[in-house]
Amino acid sequence: MNPYILAILLFGLGLGTTITFASSHWLLAWMGLEMNTLAIIPLMAQHHHPRAVEATTKYFLTQAAAAATLLFASITNAWLTGQWEIQQITHPLPTTMITLALALKIGLAPLHAWLPEVLQGLDLTTGLILSTWQKLAPFALILQIQPSNSTTLIILGLASTLIGGWGGLNQTQLRKILAYSSIAHLGWMILILQFSPSITLLTLLTYLIMTSSTFLVFKLNKATIINTLATSWAKAPALTALTPLILLSLGGLPPLTGFMPKWLILQELTKQGLAPTATLAALSALLSLYFYLRLSYTMTLTISPNSLLGTTPWRLPSTQLTYPLAISTAMTLCLLPLTPAISALLIP
Amino acid sequence: MSLLRITHLPSGRLLSAILHHQRLLPSIIPLTVPKRAVIQGEYKRPGQPRKAKFPWKKINFNFSKGLEGIKKHFTLLKKEFTDRWVGPEGKPIVEHMLEQNRAVWEFRGPESLGEWTVSSDREIGGHSEAYLKLGRNNNTCFLYGTLSSTPPRDGETRYSGYCTMRSKQPLASFDRKKHHDWSSFNTLHLRVRGDGRPWMINISAETYFSHQKDDIYCYFLYTRGGPYWQDVKIPFSKFFLTHRGRIQDDQHPVWLDKVNTIGFTLGDKADGPFQLEIDFIGVCKDYAHTEEFAYEAYKRNPEV
């Protein structure tokens, strides 16, 4: 893409999120969300492939619907309460509408149906931006509203973890697997939102690091299906040995970073008297763990049939930048011992 | 009619004046023709008798067929649920990883012909014919007929003479669309016996919205006549993109994760009889073929 246009679009993406972060007026927040949507649309459709155009169209329609609902809800709130403050939204009707609009924005079940198909139509870099950066702005708003209906959020959260687990079970396309993993993680984030928003923030940040790590691994191997990933032992043997650990971190196993949010969420849910919810969430994590384990199995624990030609690429150095991958992998694997420090920072 | 005259019309004629809106405001509304379906009715295939039946007479209520349909759909639904326990596409993951060849269409019985649609330019009024039957020993399919490039006399068609055989879209339970997922493979493998004519293989992938509906990826199939079978292996990287028959500038490789149909077309402007016998159509993974795309993409500033 023309570097000037790319710079404008990336700048627009950054600006949109920053505007939403910095705003205390609903209209400004909505504007930031719309800028994000519009800036990423050309990035998604830059390869003029029918599936990319289809993904772009689906993304645009869902995000525009969510933004319109958000605008409508904030106007309703302004009408009912007379003010536009983001943190002062108290009437239950606009609060519920905004929660649902933001759920559609990020892809929470039951408003998740667009996410696998949209991610499948994109290349891995744009998919990375969609899974990570585009979640920040809606979460900034979610964290600020005080949701009053606890049942809705618990149902959204549990439905997301279950659907994210079951949906990803028989996928062979890596981008769809990551989409369902995203849905499951978002479910965990929403479960704890009303009790401790700082744990939601912590879960979001760890999810961003783990997902970036995974996407960058797939990008390095140029893999979009499981079978391509299965031959990555010949391209980057050290990375093939590390990737199961990244995937298990996504699955939430100790002693890796991914365990930290799950532990804190289960602890907080139990303290709040929601032990059955905590049990169900923990069991649904097993479903997600199954497909992460399957990826690890096909990638590292088995040697896939390959031609003689395919066993030598590891001898040649890769031309891709591996610095971001190195940082995010290190953070994905090693941050669990820092839990006390991180909780002291984030949780008041 | 001018507005003044309209006000003096009796109400019955007002309605007809609305239908002939052209006369209401002739200078403002450009000349518009109502939809053809409104004037002539739905599209009528040439050769089909015109049916003048009332809608309620078209219902064909057959209890046993209904029951069979319910059984079939629920069996498919149950299979979908139980396949999930086994693995992707109903196969264990190890089998999915090891799969190197898959015969997608094998013509081993009369029910296999039901998966294919045969058409020719008879639909637009031409004179070609195409028929599909099972070959010898119920082991192959046999597409035969006559090609005639006489254009139909409707005043607007200039060229004619084509016959085609296209697979039907695979359907899951309750007639939902399903796709072929050939992303683990990279080569199309056919075993055919033709008569020396050049055919074109068309692969149509899933296009969801509007303008890409007629996007078809094509490649040629040159048959050598003769009694010997011909094994044809075409990598998917060789398929080029066309839209409504025209090769596009902006080329890209076919995405194999949602393939809808495959078709064979004959349109080589040579009048006369034709035959094509197909033993099987399969896909295979050729590890030695590493080419991603055979044609250059339409990039204005390519990275060199």
mmCIF file of C-alpha atoms in Angstrom, chain B residues 48-257:
data_model
loop_
_atom_site.group_PDB
_atom_site.id
_atom_site.type_symbol
_atom_site.label_atom_id
_atom_site.label_comp_id
_atom_site.label_asym_id
_atom_site.label_seq_id
_atom_site.Cartn_x
_atom_site.Cartn_y
_atom_site.Cartn_z
ATOM 1 C CA GLN B 48 -40.889 -25.536 -21.105
ATOM 2 C CA PRO B 49 -44.652 -25.465 -21.571
ATOM 3 C CA ARG B 50 -46.333 -22.435 -20.167
ATOM 4 C CA LYS B 51 -48.169 -23.487 -17.030
ATOM 5 C CA ALA B 52 -51.320 -21.637 -16.214
ATOM 6 C CA LYS B 53 -52.026 -23.271 -12.873
ATOM 7 C CA PHE B 54 -53.391 -21.573 -9.826
ATOM 8 C CA PRO B 55 -50.901 -21.351 -6.961
ATOM 9 C CA TRP B 56 -52.848 -23.724 -4.760
ATOM 10 C CA LYS B 57 -52.851 -26.334 -7.487
ATOM 11 C CA LYS B 58 -49.064 -26.358 -7.581
ATOM 12 C CA ILE B 59 -48.808 -27.894 -4.096
ATOM 13 C CA ASN B 60 -47.903 -31.551 -4.340
ATOM 14 C CA PHE B 61 -48.708 -33.120 -1.005
ATOM 15 C CA ASN B 62 -47.143 -36.517 -0.663
ATOM 16 C CA PHE B 63 -47.013 -37.937 2.840
ATOM 17 C CA SER B 64 -44.364 -40.588 2.300
ATOM 18 C CA LYS B 65 -42.047 -38.194 0.492
ATOM 19 C CA GLY B 66 -42.464 -35.759 3.323
ATOM 20 C CA LEU B 67 -41.546 -38.417 5.845
ATOM 21 C CA GLU B 68 -38.504 -39.423 3.800
ATOM 22 C CA GLY B 69 -37.437 -35.814 3.663
ATOM 23 C CA ILE B 70 -37.748 -35.410 7.420
ATOM 24 C CA LYS B 71 -35.784 -38.606 7.991
ATOM 25 C CA LYS B 72 -33.051 -37.513 5.602
ATOM 26 C CA HIS B 73 -32.650 -34.080 7.134
ATOM 27 C CA PHE B 74 -32.653 -35.326 10.702
ATOM 28 C CA THR B 75 -30.108 -38.019 9.823
ATOM 29 C CA LEU B 76 -27.859 -35.350 8.328
ATOM 30 C CA LEU B 77 -28.324 -33.199 11.421
ATOM 31 C CA LYS B 78 -27.479 -36.082 13.728
ATOM 32 C CA LYS B 79 -24.425 -36.854 11.630
ATOM 33 C CA GLU B 80 -23.318 -33.237 11.943
ATOM 34 C CA PHE B 81 -23.549 -33.440 15.707
ATOM 35 C CA THR B 82 -21.777 -36.777 16.004
ATOM 36 C CA ASP B 83 -19.060 -35.843 13.524
ATOM 37 C CA ARG B 84 -18.038 -33.049 15.842
ATOM 38 C CA TRP B 85 -17.016 -35.562 18.477
ATOM 39 C CA VAL B 86 -14.643 -37.254 16.059
ATOM 40 C CA GLY B 87 -12.792 -34.322 14.609
ATOM 41 C CA PRO B 88 -12.782 -31.759 11.831
ATOM 42 C CA GLU B 89 -15.036 -32.833 8.942
ATOM 43 C CA GLY B 90 -15.798 -36.054 10.756
ATOM 44 C CA LYS B 91 -12.257 -37.382 10.614
ATOM 45 C CA PRO B 92 -9.759 -37.620 13.478
ATOM 46 C CA ILE B 93 -7.093 -34.930 13.446
ATOM 47 C CA VAL B 94 -4.338 -37.392 12.610
ATOM 48 C CA GLU B 95 -6.239 -38.520 9.548
ATOM 49 C CA HIS B 96 -6.791 -34.886 8.605
ATOM 50 C CA MET B 97 -3.070 -34.213 8.845
ATOM 51 C CA LEU B 98 -2.106 -37.294 6.871
ATOM 52 C CA GLU B 99 -4.695 -36.875 4.131
ATOM 53 C CA GLN B 100 -2.964 -36.434 0.826
ATOM 54 C CA ASN B 101 -5.611 -37.445 -1.686
ATOM 55 C CA ARG B 102 -9.331 -37.172 -1.601
ATOM 56 C CA ALA B 103 -11.720 -38.344 -4.311
ATOM 57 C CA VAL B 104 -14.482 -35.800 -4.117
ATOM 58 C CA TRP B 105 -16.735 -37.021 -6.923
ATOM 59 C CA GLU B 106 -16.786 -40.645 -7.942
ATOM 60 C CA PHE B 107 -19.399 -41.855 -10.333
ATOM 61 C CA ARG B 108 -20.309 -45.218 -8.950
ATOM 62 C CA GLY B 109 -24.096 -45.271 -9.146
ATOM 63 C CA PRO B 110 -27.121 -43.454 -10.513
ATOM 64 C CA GLU B 111 -27.417 -41.260 -7.435
ATOM 65 C CA SER B 112 -24.054 -39.673 -8.239
ATOM 66 C CA LEU B 113 -25.539 -38.120 -11.358
ATOM 67 C CA GLY B 114 -27.992 -36.225 -9.207
ATOM 68 C CA GLU B 115 -25.131 -34.105 -7.877
ATOM 69 C CA TRP B 116 -24.564 -32.562 -11.300
ATOM 70 C CA THR B 117 -26.473 -30.049 -13.384
ATOM 71 C CA VAL B 118 -26.110 -30.212 -17.140
ATOM 72 C CA SER B 119 -27.061 -27.302 -19.315
ATOM 73 C CA SER B 120 -26.398 -25.996 -22.762
ATOM 74 C CA ASP B 121 -27.344 -23.032 -24.825
ATOM 75 C CA ARG B 122 -30.835 -24.410 -25.257
ATOM 76 C CA GLU B 123 -31.667 -22.199 -22.301
ATOM 77 C CA ILE B 124 -31.146 -19.094 -24.374
ATOM 78 C CA GLY B 125 -32.757 -20.589 -27.413
ATOM 79 C CA GLY B 126 -29.786 -22.274 -29.138
ATOM 80 C CA HIS B 127 -29.610 -25.721 -30.652
ATOM 81 C CA SER B 128 -26.905 -27.547 -28.683
ATOM 82 C CA GLU B 129 -27.798 -30.616 -26.661
ATOM 83 C CA ALA B 130 -26.083 -32.144 -23.689
ATOM 84 C CA TYR B 131 -26.942 -35.256 -21.742
ATOM 85 C CA LEU B 132 -25.389 -37.026 -18.785
ATOM 86 C CA LYS B 133 -25.541 -40.708 -18.129
ATOM 87 C CA LEU B 134 -23.523 -43.363 -16.385
ATOM 88 C CA GLY B 135 -20.789 -44.961 -18.395
ATOM 89 C CA ARG B 136 -20.029 -48.633 -18.779
ATOM 90 C CA ASN B 137 -20.284 -50.844 -15.708
ATOM 91 C CA ASN B 138 -21.723 -47.877 -13.761
ATOM 92 C CA ASN B 139 -18.161 -46.832 -13.153
ATOM 93 C CA THR B 140 -17.871 -43.479 -14.874
ATOM 94 C CA CYS B 141 -20.041 -40.627 -15.973
ATOM 95 C CA PHE B 142 -20.566 -39.912 -19.603
ATOM 96 C CA LEU B 143 -21.351 -36.430 -20.828
ATOM 97 C CA TYR B 144 -22.313 -36.362 -24.466
ATOM 98 C CA GLY B 145 -24.310 -34.330 -26.912
ATOM 99 C CA THR B 146 -24.050 -32.066 -29.897
ATOM 100 C CA LEU B 147 -22.708 -28.580 -30.104
ATOM 101 C CA SER B 148 -24.276 -26.127 -32.479
ATOM 102 C CA SER B 149 -23.005 -22.606 -32.753
ATOM 103 C CA THR B 150 -26.020 -21.254 -34.610
ATOM 104 C CA PRO B 151 -27.044 -18.263 -32.536
ATOM 105 C CA PRO B 152 -30.646 -18.082 -31.406
ATOM 106 C CA ARG B 153 -32.761 -15.730 -33.412
ATOM 107 C CA ASP B 154 -33.721 -13.275 -30.745
ATOM 108 C CA GLY B 155 -32.040 -10.255 -32.235
ATOM 109 C CA GLU B 156 -29.516 -9.706 -29.505
ATOM 110 C CA THR B 157 -27.372 -12.853 -29.186
ATOM 111 C CA ARG B 158 -24.433 -12.965 -31.552
ATOM 112 C CA TYR B 159 -22.525 -16.079 -30.493
ATOM 113 C CA SER B 160 -23.696 -19.349 -29.168
ATOM 114 C CA GLY B 161 -22.691 -22.950 -28.792
ATOM 115 C CA TYR B 162 -21.767 -24.130 -25.301
ATOM 116 C CA CYS B 163 -22.484 -27.046 -23.045
ATOM 117 C CA THR B 164 -21.650 -27.337 -19.426
ATOM 118 C CA MET B 165 -21.786 -29.711 -16.514
ATOM 119 C CA ARG B 166 -21.650 -28.144 -13.069
ATOM 120 C CA SER B 167 -21.748 -29.746 -9.669
ATOM 121 C CA LYS B 168 -24.511 -28.787 -7.326
ATOM 122 C CA GLN B 169 -23.678 -26.874 -4.175
ATOM 123 C CA PRO B 170 -23.234 -29.320 -1.308
ATOM 124 C CA LEU B 171 -26.043 -29.028 1.219
ATOM 125 C CA ALA B 172 -26.107 -29.775 4.900
ATOM 126 C CA SER B 173 -29.239 -30.696 6.814
ATOM 127 C CA PHE B 174 -32.327 -28.666 6.005
ATOM 128 C CA ASP B 175 -30.849 -27.490 2.710
ATOM 129 C CA ARG B 176 -28.279 -25.202 4.233
ATOM 130 C CA LYS B 177 -25.288 -24.363 2.071
ATOM 131 C CA LYS B 178 -22.111 -26.187 2.803
ATOM 132 C CA HIS B 179 -18.724 -25.640 1.217
ATOM 133 C CA HIS B 180 -15.858 -27.849 0.153
ATOM 134 C CA ASP B 181 -12.813 -27.178 2.272
ATOM 135 C CA TRP B 182 -9.820 -28.032 0.113
ATOM 136 C CA SER B 183 -7.334 -25.844 1.939
ATOM 137 C CA SER B 184 -5.081 -28.798 2.785
ATOM 138 C CA PHE B 185 -4.725 -29.639 -0.899
ATOM 139 C CA ASN B 186 -3.125 -27.878 -3.783
ATOM 140 C CA THR B 187 -3.850 -29.869 -6.925
ATOM 141 C CA LEU B 188 -6.940 -30.968 -8.784
ATOM 142 C CA HIS B 189 -6.679 -34.515 -10.075
ATOM 143 C CA LEU B 190 -9.061 -35.825 -12.729
ATOM 144 C CA ARG B 191 -9.182 -38.991 -14.702
ATOM 145 C CA VAL B 192 -10.947 -38.314 -17.979
ATOM 146 C CA ARG B 193 -11.292 -39.735 -21.416
ATOM 147 C CA GLY B 194 -12.297 -37.143 -23.954
ATOM 148 C CA ASP B 195 -12.447 -36.790 -27.679
ATOM 149 C CA GLY B 196 -9.696 -34.296 -28.213
ATOM 150 C CA ARG B 197 -11.770 -31.207 -27.572
ATOM 151 C CA PRO B 198 -10.538 -28.424 -25.290
ATOM 152 C CA TRP B 199 -12.661 -28.026 -22.166
ATOM 153 C CA MET B 200 -12.564 -25.407 -19.473
ATOM 154 C CA ILE B 201 -12.704 -26.243 -15.777
ATOM 155 C CA ASN B 202 -14.536 -23.642 -13.696
ATOM 156 C CA ILE B 203 -14.260 -23.472 -9.953
ATOM 157 C CA SER B 204 -16.652 -21.216 -8.156
ATOM 158 C CA ALA B 205 -15.900 -20.198 -4.587
ATOM 159 C CA GLU B 206 -18.211 -18.668 -2.047
ATOM 160 C CA THR B 207 -19.069 -15.076 -2.849
ATOM 161 C CA TYR B 208 -21.429 -13.582 -0.385
ATOM 162 C CA PHE B 209 -22.274 -10.103 -1.496
ATOM 163 C CA SER B 210 -23.184 -8.599 -4.886
ATOM 164 C CA HIS B 211 -20.559 -7.928 -7.499
ATOM 165 C CA GLN B 212 -18.430 -10.981 -6.954
ATOM 166 C CA LYS B 213 -21.321 -13.357 -7.572
ATOM 167 C CA ASP B 214 -20.117 -14.298 -11.056
ATOM 168 C CA ASP B 215 -16.448 -14.702 -10.147
ATOM 169 C CA ILE B 216 -15.232 -18.016 -11.507
ATOM 170 C CA TYR B 217 -11.689 -19.402 -11.497
ATOM 171 C CA CYS B 218 -10.909 -21.179 -14.752
ATOM 172 C CA TYR B 219 -8.298 -23.331 -16.373
ATOM 173 C CA PHE B 220 -8.154 -25.441 -19.510
ATOM 174 C CA LEU B 221 -8.515 -29.144 -19.858
ATOM 175 C CA TYR B 222 -7.108 -30.407 -23.127
ATOM 176 C CA THR B 223 -8.390 -33.879 -23.729
ATOM 177 C CA ARG B 224 -6.565 -36.284 -25.951
ATOM 178 C CA GLY B 225 -8.992 -38.523 -27.720
ATOM 179 C CA GLY B 226 -8.391 -42.208 -27.704
ATOM 180 C CA PRO B 227 -9.128 -45.294 -25.744
ATOM 181 C CA TYR B 228 -6.597 -44.570 -23.021
ATOM 182 C CA TRP B 229 -7.523 -42.742 -19.844
ATOM 183 C CA GLN B 230 -5.907 -39.414 -19.196
ATOM 184 C CA ASP B 231 -4.763 -38.395 -15.715
ATOM 185 C CA VAL B 232 -4.897 -34.653 -15.424
ATOM 186 C CA LYS B 233 -3.329 -32.880 -12.462
ATOM 187 C CA ILE B 234 -3.854 -29.145 -12.367
ATOM 188 C CA PRO B 235 -2.457 -27.158 -9.445
ATOM 189 C CA PHE B 236 -4.901 -24.683 -7.994
ATOM 190 C CA SER B 237 -2.291 -21.961 -8.400
ATOM 191 C CA LYS B 238 -2.877 -22.083 -12.148
ATOM 192 C CA PHE B 239 -6.517 -21.118 -11.987
ATOM 193 C CA PHE B 240 -7.115 -17.567 -13.130
ATOM 194 C CA LEU B 241 -9.970 -15.297 -12.196
ATOM 195 C CA THR B 242 -12.723 -14.464 -14.636
ATOM 196 C CA HIS B 243 -15.941 -12.585 -14.184
ATOM 197 C CA ARG B 244 -18.808 -13.395 -16.516
ATOM 198 C CA GLY B 245 -16.350 -14.923 -18.934
ATOM 199 C CA ARG B 246 -13.878 -12.058 -19.033
ATOM 200 C CA ILE B 247 -10.387 -12.491 -17.611
ATOM 201 C CA GLN B 248 -9.774 -9.907 -14.907
ATOM 202 C CA ASP B 249 -6.710 -7.723 -14.567
ATOM 203 C CA ASP B 250 -6.602 -7.918 -10.799
ATOM 204 C CA GLN B 251 -5.748 -11.589 -10.353
ATOM 205 C CA HIS B 252 -5.513 -13.523 -7.146
ATOM 206 C CA PRO B 253 -5.242 -17.222 -6.309
ATOM 207 C CA VAL B 254 -8.396 -19.129 -5.535
ATOM 208 C CA TRP B 255 -9.086 -19.519 -1.809
ATOM 209 C CA LEU B 256 -9.776 -23.151 -1.229
ATOM 210 C CA ASP B 257 -11.468 -23.017 2.124
#
